[in-house]
Coordinates of C-alpha atoms in Angstrom, one line a residue:
Chain O
M241 CA -103.7 -79.6 20.1
N242 CA -102.8 -79.7 16.5
P243 CA -106.1 -79.4 14.4
M244 CA -104.6 -82.4 12.6
V245 CA -104.0 -84.9 15.4
L246 CA -107.2 -83.7 16.7
N247 CA -109.1 -84.6 13.5
L248 CA -107.1 -88.2 12.9
Y249 CA -108.0 -88.8 16.5
G250 CA -111.4 -87.8 16.0
G251 CA -111.6 -90.3 13.2
M252 CA -110.5 -93.1 14.9
V253 CA -112.7 -92.4 17.7
S254 CA -115.4 -92.3 15.1
F255 CA -114.4 -94.8 13.3
L256 CA -114.4 -97.1 17.0
S257 CA -117.6 -96.2 17.6
Y258 CA -118.7 -99.1 15.0
D259 CA -119.0 -102.2 17.1
F260 CA -118.3 -104.6 14.0
M261 CA -114.9 -102.1 13.4
K262 CA -113.8 -102.3 17.1
Y263 CA -114.4 -106.2 16.7
A264 CA -112.3 -106.1 13.0
F265 CA -109.7 -103.8 14.9
L266 CA -109.7 -106.5 17.5
A267 CA -108.9 -109.5 15.1
A268 CA -106.3 -107.6 13.0
I269 CA -104.2 -107.4 16.1
L270 CA -104.8 -110.7 17.2
L271 CA -104.1 -112.2 14.0
A272 CA -101.2 -110.3 12.7
P273 CA -98.7 -112.0 15.3
L274 CA -100.3 -115.2 14.9
F275 CA -99.4 -115.1 11.0
A276 CA -96.3 -113.4 11.9
L277 CA -95.0 -116.3 14.1
L278 CA -95.7 -118.7 11.8
G279 CA -94.9 -117.2 8.5
T280 CA -91.3 -116.7 9.9
M281 CA -90.6 -120.5 9.9
A282 CA -92.7 -121.0 6.9
V283 CA -90.3 -118.7 4.7
N284 CA -87.2 -120.2 6.1
N285 CA -88.3 -123.5 5.5
N286 CA -89.1 -122.3 2.0
M287 CA -93.2 -123.3 2.3
A288 CA -94.3 -120.3 0.9
F289 CA -96.0 -122.8 -2.1
F290 CA -97.0 -125.3 0.3
S291 CA -99.0 -123.1 2.3
D292 CA -100.5 -121.6 -1.1
A293 CA -101.4 -125.1 -1.4
L294 CA -103.1 -125.3 2.3
G295 CA -105.5 -122.3 1.5
H296 CA -106.5 -123.8 -1.8
S297 CA -107.3 -126.6 -0.5
A298 CA -109.9 -125.4 1.7
F299 CA -112.4 -125.2 -1.4
T300 CA -112.3 -129.3 -1.0
G301 CA -112.8 -128.7 2.8
I302 CA -115.7 -126.6 2.4
G303 CA -116.8 -129.0 -0.5
I304 CA -116.6 -132.0 1.8
G305 CA -118.6 -130.4 4.5
V306 CA -121.5 -129.2 2.0
L307 CA -121.9 -132.8 1.0
L308 CA -121.9 -133.5 4.7
G309 CA -124.6 -131.0 5.1
M310 CA -122.8 -129.4 7.7
K311 CA -124.3 -125.8 8.2
E312 CA -120.7 -124.5 9.2
P313 CA -117.9 -126.3 7.5
L314 CA -115.0 -125.7 9.2
F315 CA -114.8 -129.0 10.6
S316 CA -114.2 -130.5 7.3
M317 CA -112.1 -127.6 6.4
L318 CA -109.8 -128.4 9.4
A319 CA -109.6 -132.1 8.5
F320 CA -108.8 -131.8 5.0
G321 CA -106.7 -129.0 5.7
I322 CA -104.4 -131.2 8.6
F323 CA -104.5 -134.4 6.1
L324 CA -103.0 -132.5 3.0
S325 CA -100.5 -130.9 5.4
I326 CA -99.2 -134.5 6.5
T327 CA -99.6 -136.2 3.4
I328 CA -97.4 -133.3 1.5
T329 CA -95.0 -133.6 4.3
K330 CA -94.7 -137.2 4.0
V331 CA -94.5 -136.9 0.4
K332 CA -91.7 -134.4 0.2
A333 CA -89.4 -136.4 2.4
A334 CA -89.6 -139.3 0.4
Q335 CA -86.8 -138.7 -2.1
G336 CA -86.7 -138.5 -5.7
F337 CA -89.9 -136.0 -6.6
S338 CA -89.6 -132.3 -7.3
T339 CA -91.0 -130.7 -4.3
D340 CA -93.0 -127.9 -6.4
T341 CA -94.2 -130.3 -8.4
I342 CA -95.7 -132.7 -5.8
I343 CA -97.5 -129.7 -4.0
S344 CA -98.6 -128.6 -7.3
V345 CA -100.6 -131.3 -8.3
F346 CA -101.8 -131.9 -4.6
S347 CA -102.8 -128.1 -4.8
S348 CA -104.4 -128.3 -8.3
A349 CA -106.3 -131.5 -7.4
A350 CA -107.2 -130.2 -4.2
M351 CA -109.1 -126.7 -5.7
A352 CA -110.6 -128.4 -8.6
L353 CA -112.2 -131.2 -6.3
G354 CA -113.7 -128.3 -3.9
I355 CA -114.8 -126.2 -7.1
V356 CA -116.3 -129.0 -8.8
I357 CA -118.1 -130.1 -5.9
L358 CA -119.4 -126.5 -5.3
S359 CA -120.4 -125.2 -8.4
R360 CA -122.8 -128.2 -8.8
E361 CA -126.2 -127.0 -10.5
G362 CA -124.2 -123.5 -10.6
G363 CA -123.9 -123.1 -7.1
F364 CA -120.6 -121.2 -6.9
A365 CA -121.7 -118.1 -6.1
K366 CA -122.8 -119.0 -2.7
F367 CA -119.5 -119.3 -1.5
S368 CA -117.2 -116.7 -3.5
G369 CA -117.6 -114.8 0.0
Y370 CA -114.7 -117.3 0.7
L371 CA -112.4 -116.3 -2.1
I372 CA -111.7 -112.6 -0.6
G373 CA -113.3 -113.2 3.1
D374 CA -115.0 -110.4 5.3
I375 CA -113.1 -109.3 9.1
L376 CA -116.2 -106.7 9.1
T377 CA -118.3 -109.6 9.7
I378 CA -116.0 -111.0 12.8
Q379 CA -118.2 -111.7 16.3
P380 CA -117.4 -111.8 19.7
K381 CA -117.3 -115.4 19.7
D382 CA -114.6 -115.3 16.8
I383 CA -112.2 -112.7 18.5
I384 CA -112.1 -115.4 21.4
T385 CA -111.6 -118.1 19.2
I386 CA -108.5 -116.0 17.9
A387 CA -107.5 -115.1 21.1
V388 CA -106.9 -118.8 22.1
M389 CA -105.6 -119.9 19.1
L390 CA -102.9 -117.1 19.7
C391 CA -102.3 -118.4 23.4
V392 CA -102.1 -122.3 21.9
V393 CA -99.3 -121.5 19.3
Y394 CA -97.4 -119.0 21.5
I395 CA -96.9 -122.4 23.9
I396 CA -96.2 -124.7 20.6
W397 CA -94.1 -122.2 19.3
M398 CA -92.1 -121.6 22.8
K399 CA -91.4 -125.3 22.4
I400 CA -90.5 -126.4 19.0
Y401 CA -89.2 -122.7 17.8
N402 CA -85.5 -123.9 18.6
S403 CA -85.8 -127.4 16.8
L404 CA -87.1 -126.3 14.0
L405 CA -84.9 -123.7 13.5
L406 CA -82.5 -126.4 13.6
V407 CA -84.1 -128.9 11.2
S408 CA -84.8 -125.8 8.9
V409 CA -80.5 -125.4 9.0
N410 CA -79.8 -129.1 8.4
R411 CA -82.2 -132.4 9.0
S412 CA -79.1 -134.8 9.9
L413 CA -77.7 -132.1 11.9
A414 CA -80.8 -131.7 13.9
V415 CA -81.5 -135.6 14.5
S416 CA -78.3 -135.6 15.7
R417 CA -78.8 -133.2 18.0
G418 CA -81.7 -135.2 19.5
V419 CA -84.5 -133.4 17.6
K420 CA -87.6 -135.4 16.6
A421 CA -87.2 -133.8 12.8
S422 CA -90.5 -135.4 11.7
L423 CA -92.3 -134.9 14.7
V424 CA -91.7 -130.9 14.8
E425 CA -92.5 -130.6 11.2
N426 CA -95.7 -132.2 11.6
I427 CA -96.7 -130.2 14.8
F428 CA -95.8 -127.0 12.9
V429 CA -97.6 -127.9 9.6
I430 CA -100.6 -128.9 11.1
T431 CA -100.4 -125.8 13.2
V432 CA -100.4 -123.8 10.0
A433 CA -103.2 -125.7 8.4
V434 CA -105.5 -125.1 12.0
V435 CA -104.6 -121.5 11.8
V436 CA -105.3 -121.3 8.0
M437 CA -108.5 -122.5 8.2
V438 CA -109.7 -120.9 10.9
S439 CA -108.8 -117.7 9.7
I440 CA -109.9 -118.4 5.9
R441 CA -113.4 -117.0 6.6
W442 CA -112.0 -113.4 7.4
I443 CA -109.0 -113.2 5.2
G444 CA -110.0 -115.4 2.2
I445 CA -108.7 -117.9 0.2
L446 CA -107.0 -115.7 -2.2
T447 CA -105.0 -113.2 0.2
I448 CA -104.2 -115.9 3.2
N449 CA -101.1 -117.3 2.1
S450 CA -100.0 -113.5 1.6
L451 CA -100.7 -112.8 5.2
L452 CA -98.5 -115.5 6.4
I453 CA -95.8 -115.0 3.8
L454 CA -95.4 -111.5 3.3
P455 CA -94.6 -109.7 6.5
A456 CA -91.7 -112.5 7.4
A457 CA -90.4 -111.8 3.9
A458 CA -89.8 -108.1 4.2
A459 CA -88.4 -108.6 7.7
R460 CA -86.2 -111.0 5.9
N461 CA -84.7 -108.4 3.8
I462 CA -83.3 -106.5 6.7
S463 CA -82.5 -109.1 9.8
K464 CA -79.6 -110.3 10.8
N465 CA -80.4 -113.0 13.6
A466 CA -83.4 -114.4 14.6
A467 CA -84.5 -111.6 17.2
Q468 CA -84.8 -108.9 14.8
Y469 CA -86.6 -111.5 12.3
H470 CA -88.9 -112.5 15.1
W471 CA -90.0 -108.9 16.2
L472 CA -89.6 -107.4 12.4
T473 CA -92.2 -109.2 11.2
L474 CA -94.3 -109.3 14.0
G475 CA -94.1 -105.5 13.8
I476 CA -94.6 -105.4 9.5
G477 CA -97.4 -107.8 10.3
M478 CA -99.2 -105.5 13.1
I479 CA -98.8 -102.3 10.5
S480 CA -100.2 -104.5 7.7
S481 CA -102.9 -106.0 9.6
V482 CA -104.1 -103.1 11.5
G483 CA -103.3 -100.7 8.3
G484 CA -105.3 -102.8 6.0
V485 CA -108.7 -102.8 8.0
L486 CA -108.5 -98.6 8.3
V487 CA -107.7 -98.8 4.3
S488 CA -110.6 -101.1 4.3
Y489 CA -112.9 -98.8 6.5
Y490 CA -112.1 -95.4 4.5
M491 CA -112.2 -96.9 0.9
G492 CA -114.6 -99.8 1.4
T493 CA -112.2 -102.5 0.1
S494 CA -111.2 -105.6 0.8
A495 CA -109.6 -105.8 4.1
G496 CA -108.1 -109.2 3.4
A497 CA -106.6 -107.9 0.2
S498 CA -105.8 -104.6 1.8
M499 CA -103.4 -105.9 4.3
V500 CA -101.9 -107.9 1.8
L501 CA -101.4 -104.5 -0.3
I502 CA -99.5 -102.9 2.3
A503 CA -97.2 -106.3 3.3
A504 CA -96.1 -105.7 -0.2
V505 CA -95.5 -102.1 -0.1
L506 CA -93.2 -103.0 3.2
F507 CA -91.5 -105.5 1.4
F508 CA -90.5 -103.0 -1.9
V509 CA -89.4 -100.8 1.1
T510 CA -87.3 -103.5 3.4
Y511 CA -85.7 -104.7 -0.4
S512 CA -84.7 -101.2 -0.9
I513 CA -83.4 -100.7 2.1
S514 CA -81.2 -104.0 2.0
K515 CA -79.7 -103.1 -1.6
C516 CA -78.9 -99.3 -0.2
Q517 CA -76.7 -101.3 2.6
K518 CA -74.5 -103.3 0.5
Chain S
M515 CA -70.2 -137.1 28.5
S516 CA -67.5 -138.3 31.3
I517 CA -64.3 -137.9 29.3
H518 CA -63.4 -141.1 27.9
N519 CA -60.0 -142.4 29.6
R520 CA -56.9 -143.4 27.4
C521 CA -57.6 -147.3 27.6
G522 CA -59.5 -147.4 24.1
L523 CA -61.8 -150.3 25.6
C524 CA -65.0 -148.2 24.9
R525 CA -66.2 -149.1 21.7
I526 CA -68.8 -148.8 19.5
D527 CA -70.2 -151.9 17.8
I528 CA -72.2 -152.1 14.9
S529 CA -73.4 -155.7 14.4
N530 CA -75.7 -157.1 11.2
L531 CA -76.9 -153.4 10.7
S532 CA -79.1 -153.4 7.2
V533 CA -81.4 -150.3 5.6
Y534 CA -83.5 -151.3 2.9
S535 CA -85.6 -148.7 1.0
G536 CA -88.8 -150.8 -0.3
E537 CA -87.4 -153.7 -2.4
D538 CA -83.7 -152.0 -2.4
I539 CA -81.3 -153.0 -0.3
L540 CA -78.9 -149.8 0.4
I541 CA -76.5 -151.5 3.0
E542 CA -76.7 -154.9 4.4
N543 CA -74.8 -156.5 7.2
I544 CA -72.8 -154.2 8.1
N545 CA -70.5 -155.2 10.5
M546 CA -67.8 -153.1 12.2
D547 CA -66.4 -151.3 15.6
F548 CA -65.2 -148.2 16.5
H549 CA -63.0 -147.4 19.6
C550 CA -62.7 -144.0 21.5
G551 CA -59.7 -142.0 21.1
Q552 CA -59.3 -143.1 17.5
L553 CA -60.3 -141.4 14.0
T554 CA -62.0 -144.4 11.9
A555 CA -62.0 -143.4 8.3
L556 CA -65.0 -144.6 6.5
I557 CA -64.6 -144.9 2.6
G558 CA -66.1 -146.3 -0.5
K559 CA -67.3 -145.6 -3.9
N560 CA -70.2 -142.9 -4.7
G561 CA -73.5 -145.1 -3.8
A562 CA -71.6 -147.1 -1.7
G563 CA -74.4 -146.5 0.9
K564 CA -71.8 -144.1 3.5
T565 CA -74.0 -141.7 4.0
T566 CA -76.9 -144.1 4.7
L567 CA -74.9 -145.9 7.3
I568 CA -74.0 -142.3 8.6
R569 CA -78.1 -141.9 8.7
A570 CA -78.6 -145.2 10.2
I571 CA -76.3 -144.3 13.3
L572 CA -77.5 -141.3 13.7
G573 CA -81.2 -142.6 14.2
E574 CA -82.4 -141.1 10.7
R575 CA -83.1 -143.9 9.3
K576 CA -84.6 -147.2 9.9
F577 CA -82.6 -150.3 10.3
T578 CA -82.2 -153.7 11.4
G579 CA -79.1 -155.2 13.4
K580 CA -78.0 -153.4 16.3
I581 CA -75.7 -150.1 17.4
R582 CA -74.1 -150.9 20.7
Y583 CA -72.5 -147.9 22.8
Q584 CA -70.0 -149.3 25.4
R585 CA -67.9 -148.1 28.3
H586 CA -64.6 -149.5 29.0
D587 CA -66.1 -151.7 32.0
N588 CA -68.6 -153.1 29.5
Q589 CA -71.3 -151.3 30.7
E590 CA -73.5 -150.1 27.9
I591 CA -74.2 -146.3 27.1
K592 CA -77.8 -146.1 26.9
R593 CA -78.1 -142.3 25.6
P594 CA -74.9 -141.7 23.7
I595 CA -74.4 -138.4 22.7
T596 CA -73.5 -137.7 19.0
G597 CA -72.1 -135.1 17.4
Y598 CA -72.4 -134.6 13.9
V599 CA -70.8 -132.1 11.2
P600 CA -73.1 -132.4 7.9
Q601 CA -71.4 -132.4 4.5
Q602 CA -71.8 -129.2 2.8
L603 CA -74.5 -127.2 4.4
T604 CA -77.1 -126.7 1.6
F605 CA -79.2 -124.1 3.5
D606 CA -81.1 -120.7 2.6
K607 CA -77.8 -118.2 2.6
N608 CA -80.3 -115.4 3.4
M609 CA -81.5 -117.2 5.8
P610 CA -81.5 -114.6 9.4
V611 CA -80.3 -117.0 11.9
S612 CA -76.6 -116.0 13.5
V613 CA -74.1 -118.3 14.6
M614 CA -75.1 -117.5 17.9
D615 CA -78.6 -118.4 17.3
F616 CA -77.6 -121.5 15.6
M617 CA -75.4 -122.6 19.1
L618 CA -77.8 -121.7 21.1
A619 CA -80.9 -123.1 19.5
G620 CA -78.8 -126.8 19.6
K621 CA -79.2 -126.8 23.5
K622 CA -82.3 -126.5 25.6
N623 CA -82.7 -122.9 25.8
P624 CA -85.7 -120.7 25.4
P625 CA -86.4 -119.8 21.9
V626 CA -83.6 -117.8 20.4
W627 CA -85.8 -114.6 19.8
L628 CA -86.3 -114.2 23.5
R629 CA -83.1 -113.1 25.5
Q630 CA -80.9 -115.7 26.2
R631 CA -79.1 -116.0 30.0
K632 CA -75.5 -114.6 29.9
A633 CA -73.8 -117.2 31.1
E634 CA -75.0 -119.5 28.7
K635 CA -73.8 -117.0 25.6
E636 CA -70.4 -116.6 27.2
H637 CA -70.2 -120.4 27.1
I638 CA -70.9 -120.5 23.6
L639 CA -68.2 -117.4 22.8
K640 CA -65.9 -119.5 25.0
R641 CA -66.0 -122.7 23.1
L642 CA -66.4 -120.6 19.6
E643 CA -62.8 -118.9 20.8
Q644 CA -60.9 -122.5 21.5
M645 CA -62.1 -123.3 18.0
H646 CA -60.5 -119.8 16.1
C647 CA -64.2 -118.8 15.2
A648 CA -65.1 -116.4 17.9
H649 CA -64.9 -113.3 15.4
V650 CA -67.7 -114.7 13.6
A651 CA -70.2 -115.0 16.5
N652 CA -72.8 -112.2 15.8
R653 CA -72.7 -112.7 11.9
K654 CA -74.9 -114.8 9.8
L655 CA -74.6 -118.4 9.0
G656 CA -74.8 -117.9 5.4
E657 CA -72.2 -115.0 5.2
L658 CA -69.2 -117.5 6.4
S659 CA -66.9 -118.7 4.4
G660 CA -66.5 -122.6 4.1
G661 CA -63.8 -122.8 6.4
E662 CA -65.6 -120.8 9.5
L663 CA -68.3 -122.6 8.6
Q664 CA -67.4 -125.7 9.3
R665 CA -65.4 -124.7 12.4
V666 CA -68.6 -123.3 13.9
L667 CA -69.9 -126.4 13.3
L668 CA -67.5 -128.8 14.6
T669 CA -67.8 -126.1 17.9
A670 CA -71.6 -127.2 17.6
A671 CA -71.0 -130.7 17.4
T672 CA -68.7 -131.0 20.3
D673 CA -70.8 -128.6 22.9
P674 CA -71.3 -130.9 24.8
M675 CA -68.5 -133.3 24.3
P676 CA -69.7 -136.6 22.2
D677 CA -68.8 -140.0 22.7
L678 CA -69.5 -140.5 18.9
L679 CA -68.2 -137.7 16.6
I680 CA -69.4 -138.1 12.6
L681 CA -67.7 -136.1 10.3
D682 CA -69.4 -136.2 6.9
E683 CA -66.9 -135.1 4.1
P684 CA -65.7 -132.1 6.3
A685 CA -63.7 -130.8 4.1
S686 CA -65.9 -129.9 0.8
G687 CA -66.0 -126.2 0.1
V688 CA -62.8 -125.5 2.7
D689 CA -59.4 -124.1 1.2
A690 CA -56.3 -125.3 2.1
A691 CA -55.4 -124.0 4.8
G692 CA -58.8 -124.0 6.3
L693 CA -58.4 -128.1 5.9
D694 CA -54.9 -128.3 7.6
L695 CA -56.7 -125.9 10.7
F696 CA -59.7 -128.3 10.5
Y697 CA -58.3 -131.3 10.8
K698 CA -55.1 -130.1 13.6
T699 CA -58.9 -129.0 15.6
V700 CA -60.1 -132.7 15.1
S701 CA -56.9 -134.2 16.2
E702 CA -56.4 -132.2 19.5
L703 CA -60.1 -133.1 20.1
R704 CA -59.0 -136.6 19.5
N705 CA -56.4 -136.5 21.8
Q706 CA -58.0 -134.4 24.7
Y707 CA -61.1 -135.8 25.0
H708 CA -60.6 -139.9 23.4
M709 CA -64.0 -139.5 21.6
A710 CA -64.5 -142.0 18.9
I711 CA -64.4 -140.1 15.6
L712 CA -66.2 -141.4 12.4
L713 CA -65.0 -139.8 9.3
V714 CA -66.5 -139.7 5.8
S715 CA -64.1 -138.8 3.4
H716 CA -62.7 -139.3 -0.5
D717 CA -59.5 -137.4 0.5
L718 CA -56.9 -140.5 1.0
D719 CA -54.2 -138.4 1.6
L720 CA -55.6 -136.7 4.7
I721 CA -56.9 -140.1 5.8
R722 CA -53.7 -141.4 5.3
K723 CA -52.3 -138.4 7.5
Y724 CA -55.2 -138.3 10.5
A725 CA -57.0 -141.7 10.2
D726 CA -56.1 -144.6 12.9
K727 CA -58.1 -146.9 10.9
V728 CA -59.9 -147.4 7.5
V729 CA -63.4 -149.0 6.8
L730 CA -63.9 -149.9 3.2
I731 CA -67.6 -150.4 2.1
N732 CA -69.5 -151.1 -1.0
K733 CA -73.0 -152.0 0.3
T734 CA -71.6 -154.4 3.1
V735 CA -68.0 -153.4 4.8
I736 CA -65.4 -155.2 2.0
E737 CA -62.1 -154.8 4.1
Q738 CA -61.2 -152.9 7.6
G739 CA -58.1 -152.4 9.4
E740 CA -55.0 -150.6 9.4
V741 CA -54.7 -147.3 6.9
A742 CA -51.4 -149.0 5.5
E743 CA -53.2 -152.4 5.3
V744 CA -56.4 -151.2 3.5
F745 CA -54.7 -149.4 1.2
A746 CA -52.5 -152.1 0.1
T747 CA -55.5 -154.6 -0.8
D748 CA -57.2 -155.4 -3.9
A749 CA -60.0 -154.5 -3.1
F750 CA -59.2 -151.1 -2.1
R751 CA -57.3 -150.6 -5.6
E752 CA -60.2 -151.6 -7.2
S753 CA -62.7 -149.1 -5.9
F754 CA -60.1 -146.2 -6.0
G755 CA -57.9 -147.0 -8.9
R756 CA -54.8 -146.7 -7.2

């Protein structure tokens, strides 16, 4: 065998000989398709800013959990995330508001409230881990959680994808085809909220939105139809996630940020390809 | 749908339909009926409530009052099929959705990123061909010209054939040749399948040429009847300055 390949192979083996790396690797492989699926629609519906707000709102979710004396604030994060998504969707549907402004107000308020609660008596440093997350701390039971989440999201996706696609093209038209537009939109935002809140411990508040948006945005540059878009997003998401874990291992960097950086590079690559094709 | 027969007896009755937004009255006490095999034009100034009425008929807006779909033997059609061709679509032109994806998504198919049934794709191609737009089947929705997009939307709205076809300003953004082809196709559909057609348009010349009936609204119905009749009323002159 070529010595270089052998070397790389050896590197991989040593890398996977650590349990935490095995888990991180598995988690990345499961998280990538999860974020890719949801990302395709988040980008189609111009929701990049919405999911950003959702990520930031995790602060308040954690804050509420701390106030209630919860050891594990996941439930308060989920509850607040779902509440915020539905509220934003409702306000967005009421005409006469600029969506950007509304989301910005909610996002700022949710972030500020969370930080105020968490920084009481100067104790914010305890929670700074949430900012960039740590996928290397992932446990086998977390991986099972992610796998279950992936299965459930896939089932939801099989059911609502076409309806959601029609709504993103034109809402009235979707309604005329018998689509319950508000219902599918709410199912979608709740799904995004749950996935974001569950994953935030590992990916980080600051980087989670990019992981949702960037692979889809990169795939969109060169996709001509829904099938290409879906599979390319999946591929780009997978390369970014697994690549991010590898970079993190060899360079000691944050895995979440490394994933995002790879996805960003891929975005510029596909962007250049699309420009060359024209 | 079952193809409506030529009797002209199947009809859609709208009675006392009102839509409110908080305290504001958007439309009030709309009473009108339209029949299968007829093209009814809905006209009125901007802000008269045309779009609100259409949203109510589509079930997108809550309303009070009743909309009843009735077959020629007076039986009620419980679940009428509505086809809708929206005004200029404002969607993201870069969205990676092909015409075929769009057509497949409108029906009960597996998610469009999975492999689709061959028979279903062939059926859609045939329908697109009938509407003179089979050549765009694999193009992105955002790459179509105004006329092509309008024909694709009409194809989607008439598959399956609806009991009621709603055309909301279908002419905007379409050139003269495209417009003519569009209305010719609509007339053919009406003659062949006898569905009721409700058209919202500002183009009075087109209405004169193609509509069987006109309804003039301003929050409520002001005039309705034959095209020439309505066009001769004072209320019409007031609204359109003709």
